[in-house]
Amino acid sequence: MSSSDKYAVFGNPIKQSKSPLIHAAFAEQCGQAMQYRAVRVELDAFERSVRNFFEGGGAGLNVTVPFKQQAFALADECSQRARRAGAVNTLYLSDEGQLYGDNTDGVGLVRDMVANLGWTLQGQRMLVLGAGGAVRGVLEPLLREKPRSLTIVNRTAEKARDLAAEFAELGAIDGGGYELLADRQFDLVVNATSASLSGDMPELPGSLLTARSCCYDMVYGAEPTVFMRWAALNTAWAVADGLGMLVEQAAESFYRWRRVRPATGPVINQLRQALAAA
């Protein structure tokens, strides 16, 4: 590797990205000489920008909204989890010079739940709210943990049913509208909708949770989200936001690029303190 390899995250918008802070902390911690910056890419210029980046000596890219599906289409080869997700958030050149795509979102979510939060996933009754791209990226890693069951609910029930059918070979999974939740309880509830960003809350029955249920919102912020407040009000055993997932998916990308796995705990704490002080 060169004395200062170049990395970036491509997105639009991108101003809010924490990726440069995260990877700078990883690089310092692991003694890696690298540059990492956030780049706003015009909506019609993604492929050209990626080609120019790697032709100019770039070593690796992260990809965020709205380009993850385009990155998947652009990659010459993809990991199994990226193929399942139909989306890529990590790009780099293979030893053969091909553009390789991976999706680290799902493994980041699972690692945060298991390694950082100490939650048990095996044998649990899982509920995932939403059926968009964020859900596609996490279903395979969640199902690989061998839950007892996984249910997807979405306002457009057909999207949830289609997703469940697509991933059915990996485990016991069903999908549909919110009416599926009547008289059912779950051990783990993951909010993968964007509702928390606008302060909205899906209509969930208070009977959904047990005294040992864990609730996870993939959105994060300085204050608990409306979903997290609902979970606490309904006596969830544990509640978490998506900040740890953000850091863990970045750590997986960092490992793919540098073959060094950073310690994520100090970086999660650093970001949490920065959010609180903002």
Short mmCIF file of C-alpha atoms in Angstrom, two decimals:
data_model
loop_
_atom_site.label_atom_id
_atom_site.label_comp_id
_atom_site.label_asym_id
_atom_site.label_seq_id
_atom_site.Cartn_x
_atom_site.Cartn_y
_atom_site.Cartn_z
CA MET A 1 0.00 0.00 0.00
CA SER A 2 1.12 3.56 -0.63
CA SER A 3 2.02 5.91 2.20
CA SER A 4 -1.44 7.45 2.05
CA ASP A 5 -4.11 5.47 0.24
CA LYS A 6 -7.21 7.33 -0.87
CA TYR A 7 -10.72 6.33 0.19
CA ALA A 8 -14.07 8.10 0.03
CA VAL A 9 -17.80 7.80 0.54
CA PHE A 10 -20.02 8.75 -2.39
CA GLY A 11 -23.56 9.94 -1.77
CA ASN A 12 -26.13 12.66 -2.37
CA PRO A 13 -26.69 14.30 0.09
CA ILE A 14 -23.45 13.63 1.94
CA LYS A 15 -22.87 16.59 4.26
CA GLN A 16 -24.23 14.69 7.26
CA SER A 17 -21.90 11.69 6.80
CA LYS A 18 -19.95 10.52 9.85
CA SER A 19 -17.81 8.17 7.74
CA PRO A 20 -14.75 10.48 7.51
CA LEU A 21 -14.65 10.80 11.32
CA ILE A 22 -15.08 7.06 11.80
CA HIS A 23 -12.39 6.01 9.34
CA ALA A 24 -9.96 8.65 10.58
CA ALA A 25 -10.38 7.19 14.07
CA PHE A 26 -9.87 3.64 12.74
CA ALA A 27 -6.76 4.68 10.81
CA GLU A 28 -5.20 6.38 13.84
CA GLN A 29 -6.02 3.44 16.08
CA CYS A 30 -4.58 0.86 13.66
CA GLY A 31 -1.59 2.88 12.43
CA GLN A 32 -2.86 3.03 8.84
CA ALA A 33 -1.76 5.81 6.48
CA MET A 34 -4.89 6.69 4.54
CA GLN A 35 -7.07 9.60 3.48
CA TYR A 36 -10.86 9.43 3.57
CA ARG A 37 -13.29 12.08 2.42
CA ALA A 38 -17.01 12.51 1.75
CA VAL A 39 -17.92 13.33 -1.85
CA ARG A 40 -21.27 14.59 -3.10
CA VAL A 41 -21.87 12.94 -6.47
CA GLU A 42 -24.44 14.28 -8.93
CA LEU A 43 -27.32 11.89 -9.48
CA ASP A 44 -26.41 11.25 -13.13
CA ALA A 45 -22.65 10.97 -12.55
CA PHE A 46 -22.20 7.98 -10.24
CA GLU A 47 -20.67 5.48 -12.69
CA ARG A 48 -18.35 8.06 -14.20
CA SER A 49 -17.27 9.22 -10.74
CA VAL A 50 -16.51 5.67 -9.59
CA ARG A 51 -14.47 4.94 -12.72
CA ASN A 52 -12.52 8.18 -12.34
CA PHE A 53 -11.87 7.50 -8.66
CA PHE A 54 -10.31 4.08 -9.20
CA GLU A 55 -8.50 5.06 -12.40
CA GLY A 56 -6.99 7.92 -10.41
CA GLY A 57 -5.50 5.54 -7.86
CA GLY A 58 -8.34 5.33 -5.33
CA ALA A 59 -8.14 2.31 -3.04
CA GLY A 60 -11.73 1.87 -1.86
CA LEU A 61 -15.17 3.44 -1.74
CA ASN A 62 -18.16 3.45 0.53
CA VAL A 63 -21.49 4.10 -1.15
CA THR A 64 -24.57 5.56 0.51
CA VAL A 65 -28.00 6.71 -0.63
CA PRO A 66 -29.13 6.87 -3.35
CA PHE A 67 -26.37 4.91 -5.11
CA LYS A 68 -26.26 1.46 -3.47
CA GLN A 69 -28.26 -0.25 -6.23
CA GLN A 70 -26.16 1.45 -8.91
CA ALA A 71 -23.01 0.27 -7.17
CA PHE A 72 -24.37 -3.28 -7.24
CA ALA A 73 -25.01 -3.04 -10.97
CA LEU A 74 -21.57 -1.55 -11.58
CA ALA A 75 -19.53 -4.15 -9.68
CA ASP A 76 -17.85 -6.90 -11.73
CA GLU A 77 -18.23 -9.34 -8.84
CA CYS A 78 -20.16 -9.21 -5.57
CA SER A 79 -20.22 -11.03 -2.24
CA GLN A 80 -23.09 -13.41 -1.54
CA ARG A 81 -24.61 -10.98 0.96
CA ALA A 82 -24.45 -8.14 -1.57
CA ARG A 83 -26.17 -10.30 -4.18
CA ARG A 84 -28.90 -11.14 -1.68
CA ALA A 85 -29.35 -7.46 -0.81
CA GLY A 86 -29.19 -6.29 -4.43
CA ALA A 87 -27.14 -3.39 -3.09
CA VAL A 88 -23.49 -2.53 -2.44
CA ASN A 89 -22.04 -0.12 0.10
CA THR A 90 -18.36 -1.09 -0.23
CA LEU A 91 -16.26 -1.14 -3.40
CA TYR A 92 -12.61 -2.02 -4.01
CA LEU A 93 -10.41 -3.56 -6.68
CA SER A 94 -9.70 -7.27 -6.40
CA ASP A 95 -6.22 -8.73 -6.94
CA GLU A 96 -7.31 -9.38 -10.55
CA GLY A 97 -8.21 -5.73 -11.02
CA GLN A 98 -11.96 -6.30 -11.01
CA LEU A 99 -14.36 -4.02 -9.19
CA TYR A 100 -15.61 -5.99 -6.18
CA GLY A 101 -18.77 -5.07 -4.28
CA ASP A 102 -19.81 -5.98 -0.75
CA ASN A 103 -22.65 -5.03 1.58
CA THR A 104 -21.59 -4.63 5.20
CA ASP A 105 -24.84 -3.21 6.60
CA GLY A 106 -26.35 -6.47 7.83
CA VAL A 107 -23.18 -7.81 9.42
CA GLY A 108 -22.76 -4.41 11.08
CA LEU A 109 -26.26 -4.65 12.57
CA VAL A 110 -25.74 -8.20 13.84
CA ARG A 111 -22.32 -7.43 15.30
CA ASP A 112 -23.68 -4.41 17.16
CA MET A 113 -26.52 -6.45 18.63
CA VAL A 114 -24.42 -9.47 19.58
CA ALA A 115 -20.93 -8.16 20.35
CA ASN A 116 -21.71 -4.68 21.68
CA LEU A 117 -25.17 -5.02 23.20
CA GLY A 118 -24.96 -8.66 24.26
CA TRP A 119 -28.32 -9.63 22.76
CA THR A 120 -29.18 -13.21 21.85
CA LEU A 121 -30.52 -13.71 18.32
CA GLN A 122 -30.59 -17.48 17.97
CA GLY A 123 -34.02 -18.94 18.60
CA GLN A 124 -35.69 -15.54 18.90
CA ARG A 125 -38.95 -14.34 17.35
CA MET A 126 -37.85 -11.40 15.19
CA LEU A 127 -39.97 -8.60 13.76
CA VAL A 128 -38.64 -6.21 11.11
CA LEU A 129 -40.59 -3.05 10.33
CA GLY A 130 -40.32 -1.91 6.71
CA ALA A 131 -39.56 -3.55 3.37
CA GLY A 132 -37.21 -1.12 1.65
CA GLY A 133 -33.54 -1.28 0.74
CA ALA A 134 -32.40 -1.13 4.37
CA VAL A 135 -34.34 -4.32 5.08
CA ARG A 136 -32.96 -6.16 2.05
CA GLY A 137 -29.46 -5.45 3.35
CA VAL A 138 -30.00 -7.03 6.77
CA LEU A 139 -32.29 -10.02 6.18
CA GLU A 140 -29.65 -12.59 5.25
CA PRO A 141 -27.32 -11.81 8.20
CA LEU A 142 -30.29 -11.87 10.59
CA LEU A 143 -31.52 -15.20 9.22
CA ARG A 144 -27.99 -16.65 9.42
CA GLU A 145 -28.28 -16.21 13.19
CA LYS A 146 -31.01 -18.91 13.15
CA PRO A 147 -33.94 -17.12 14.77
CA ARG A 148 -37.07 -19.11 15.56
CA SER A 149 -38.94 -16.93 13.08
CA LEU A 150 -38.67 -13.61 11.28
CA THR A 151 -41.69 -11.51 10.32
CA ILE A 152 -41.59 -8.49 8.00
CA VAL A 153 -44.42 -5.96 8.14
CA ASN A 154 -44.88 -3.00 5.86
CA ARG A 155 -47.61 -0.51 5.00
CA THR A 156 -47.58 -1.99 1.49
CA ALA A 157 -48.18 -5.59 2.50
CA GLU A 158 -47.28 -7.02 -0.90
CA LYS A 159 -43.70 -5.72 -0.65
CA ALA A 160 -43.26 -7.50 2.67
CA ARG A 161 -44.73 -10.74 1.30
CA ASP A 162 -42.47 -10.59 -1.77
CA LEU A 163 -39.38 -10.09 0.40
CA ALA A 164 -40.34 -12.97 2.65
CA ALA A 165 -40.76 -15.25 -0.36
CA GLU A 166 -37.39 -14.19 -1.75
CA PHE A 167 -35.55 -15.10 1.48
CA ALA A 168 -37.69 -18.11 2.46
CA GLU A 169 -34.93 -20.64 1.78
CA LEU A 170 -32.85 -19.16 4.60
CA GLY A 171 -35.32 -19.78 7.43
CA ALA A 172 -38.83 -19.39 8.81
CA ILE A 173 -39.93 -16.01 7.45
CA ASP A 174 -43.29 -14.44 6.69
CA GLY A 175 -44.45 -11.00 5.64
CA GLY A 176 -47.49 -8.81 5.24
CA GLY A 177 -49.26 -5.74 6.55
CA TYR A 178 -49.47 -4.47 10.12
CA GLU A 179 -52.56 -6.59 10.71
CA LEU A 180 -50.16 -9.54 11.07
CA LEU A 181 -49.19 -8.18 14.48
CA ALA A 182 -52.54 -8.76 16.15
CA ASP A 183 -52.20 -11.08 19.16
CA ARG A 184 -48.51 -11.78 18.46
CA GLN A 185 -45.42 -11.10 20.55
CA PHE A 186 -41.77 -10.78 19.53
CA ASP A 187 -38.41 -11.06 21.27
CA LEU A 188 -36.64 -8.64 18.92
CA VAL A 189 -38.16 -5.73 17.01
CA VAL A 190 -36.05 -3.86 14.43
CA ASN A 191 -37.33 -0.57 13.03
CA ALA A 192 -35.89 -0.38 9.51
CA THR A 193 -38.30 2.29 8.31
CA SER A 194 -37.32 5.92 7.88
CA ALA A 195 -40.26 7.02 10.05
CA SER A 196 -38.05 8.08 12.96
CA LEU A 197 -36.32 10.66 10.76
CA SER A 198 -39.58 12.60 10.55
CA GLY A 199 -40.76 11.80 14.07
CA ASP A 200 -43.43 9.38 12.87
CA MET A 201 -44.31 6.11 14.53
CA PRO A 202 -45.84 2.99 12.96
CA GLU A 203 -49.06 1.89 14.65
CA LEU A 204 -47.87 -0.93 16.88
CA PRO A 205 -49.91 -2.69 19.57
CA GLY A 206 -48.52 -2.30 23.07
CA SER A 207 -48.97 -6.05 23.55
CA LEU A 208 -46.23 -6.68 20.96
CA LEU A 209 -43.43 -6.88 23.54
CA THR A 210 -42.60 -9.25 26.36
CA ALA A 211 -40.66 -8.35 29.50
CA ARG A 212 -37.49 -9.60 27.73
CA SER A 213 -37.98 -7.99 24.31
CA CYS A 214 -35.19 -5.97 22.69
CA CYS A 215 -35.95 -3.07 20.33
CA TYR A 216 -33.51 -1.60 17.80
CA ASP A 217 -33.98 1.50 15.65
CA MET A 218 -31.61 1.66 12.67
CA VAL A 219 -31.86 5.46 12.84
CA TYR A 220 -29.74 7.31 15.42
CA GLY A 221 -29.56 10.79 16.88
CA ALA A 222 -28.66 12.86 19.92
CA GLU A 223 -32.01 12.02 21.50
CA PRO A 224 -33.95 8.74 21.62
CA THR A 225 -36.16 8.30 18.56
CA VAL A 226 -39.92 8.11 18.77
CA PHE A 227 -39.68 4.33 18.23
CA MET A 228 -37.20 4.01 21.10
CA ARG A 229 -39.49 6.04 23.36
CA TRP A 230 -42.42 3.79 22.42
CA ALA A 231 -40.32 0.71 23.23
CA ALA A 232 -39.30 2.08 26.62
CA LEU A 233 -42.88 3.08 27.42
CA ASN A 234 -44.00 -0.47 26.63
CA THR A 235 -41.36 -1.90 28.98
CA ALA A 236 -38.89 -3.33 26.48
CA TRP A 237 -36.00 -5.03 28.27
CA ALA A 238 -33.39 -3.25 26.12
CA VAL A 239 -33.52 -0.42 23.56
CA ALA A 240 -30.82 0.78 21.16
CA ASP A 241 -30.37 3.06 18.17
CA GLY A 242 -28.33 2.52 15.00
CA LEU A 243 -25.13 4.34 15.92
CA GLY A 244 -23.35 1.08 16.72
CA MET A 245 -24.49 -0.39 13.40
CA LEU A 246 -23.05 2.64 11.60
CA VAL A 247 -19.65 2.10 13.20
CA GLU A 248 -19.70 -1.68 12.81
CA GLN A 249 -20.55 -1.60 9.09
CA ALA A 250 -17.69 0.89 8.65
CA ALA A 251 -15.35 -1.43 10.56
CA GLU A 252 -16.24 -4.28 8.21
CA SER A 253 -15.47 -2.06 5.20
CA PHE A 254 -12.18 -1.02 6.82
CA TYR A 255 -11.30 -4.67 7.35
CA ARG A 256 -12.10 -5.52 3.72
CA TRP A 257 -9.78 -2.76 2.55
CA ARG A 258 -6.92 -2.89 5.08
CA ARG A 259 -7.09 -6.46 6.48
CA VAL A 260 -7.00 -4.96 9.98
CA ARG A 261 -10.06 -5.04 12.26
CA PRO A 262 -10.38 -1.92 14.42
CA ALA A 263 -11.82 -1.81 17.92
CA THR A 264 -15.23 -0.23 17.55
CA GLY A 265 -16.17 0.49 21.16
CA PRO A 266 -13.99 3.62 21.55
CA VAL A 267 -15.27 5.04 18.26
CA ILE A 268 -18.92 4.45 19.19
CA ASN A 269 -18.30 6.24 22.49
CA GLN A 270 -16.52 9.10 20.71
CA LEU A 271 -19.44 9.60 18.32
CA ARG A 272 -22.00 9.35 21.12
CA GLN A 273 -20.21 12.08 23.06
CA ALA A 274 -20.00 14.27 19.96
CA LEU A 275 -23.74 13.85 19.33
CA ALA A 276 -24.53 14.76 22.93
CA ALA A 277 -22.36 17.88 22.76
CA ALA A 278 -23.75 19.09 19.42
#
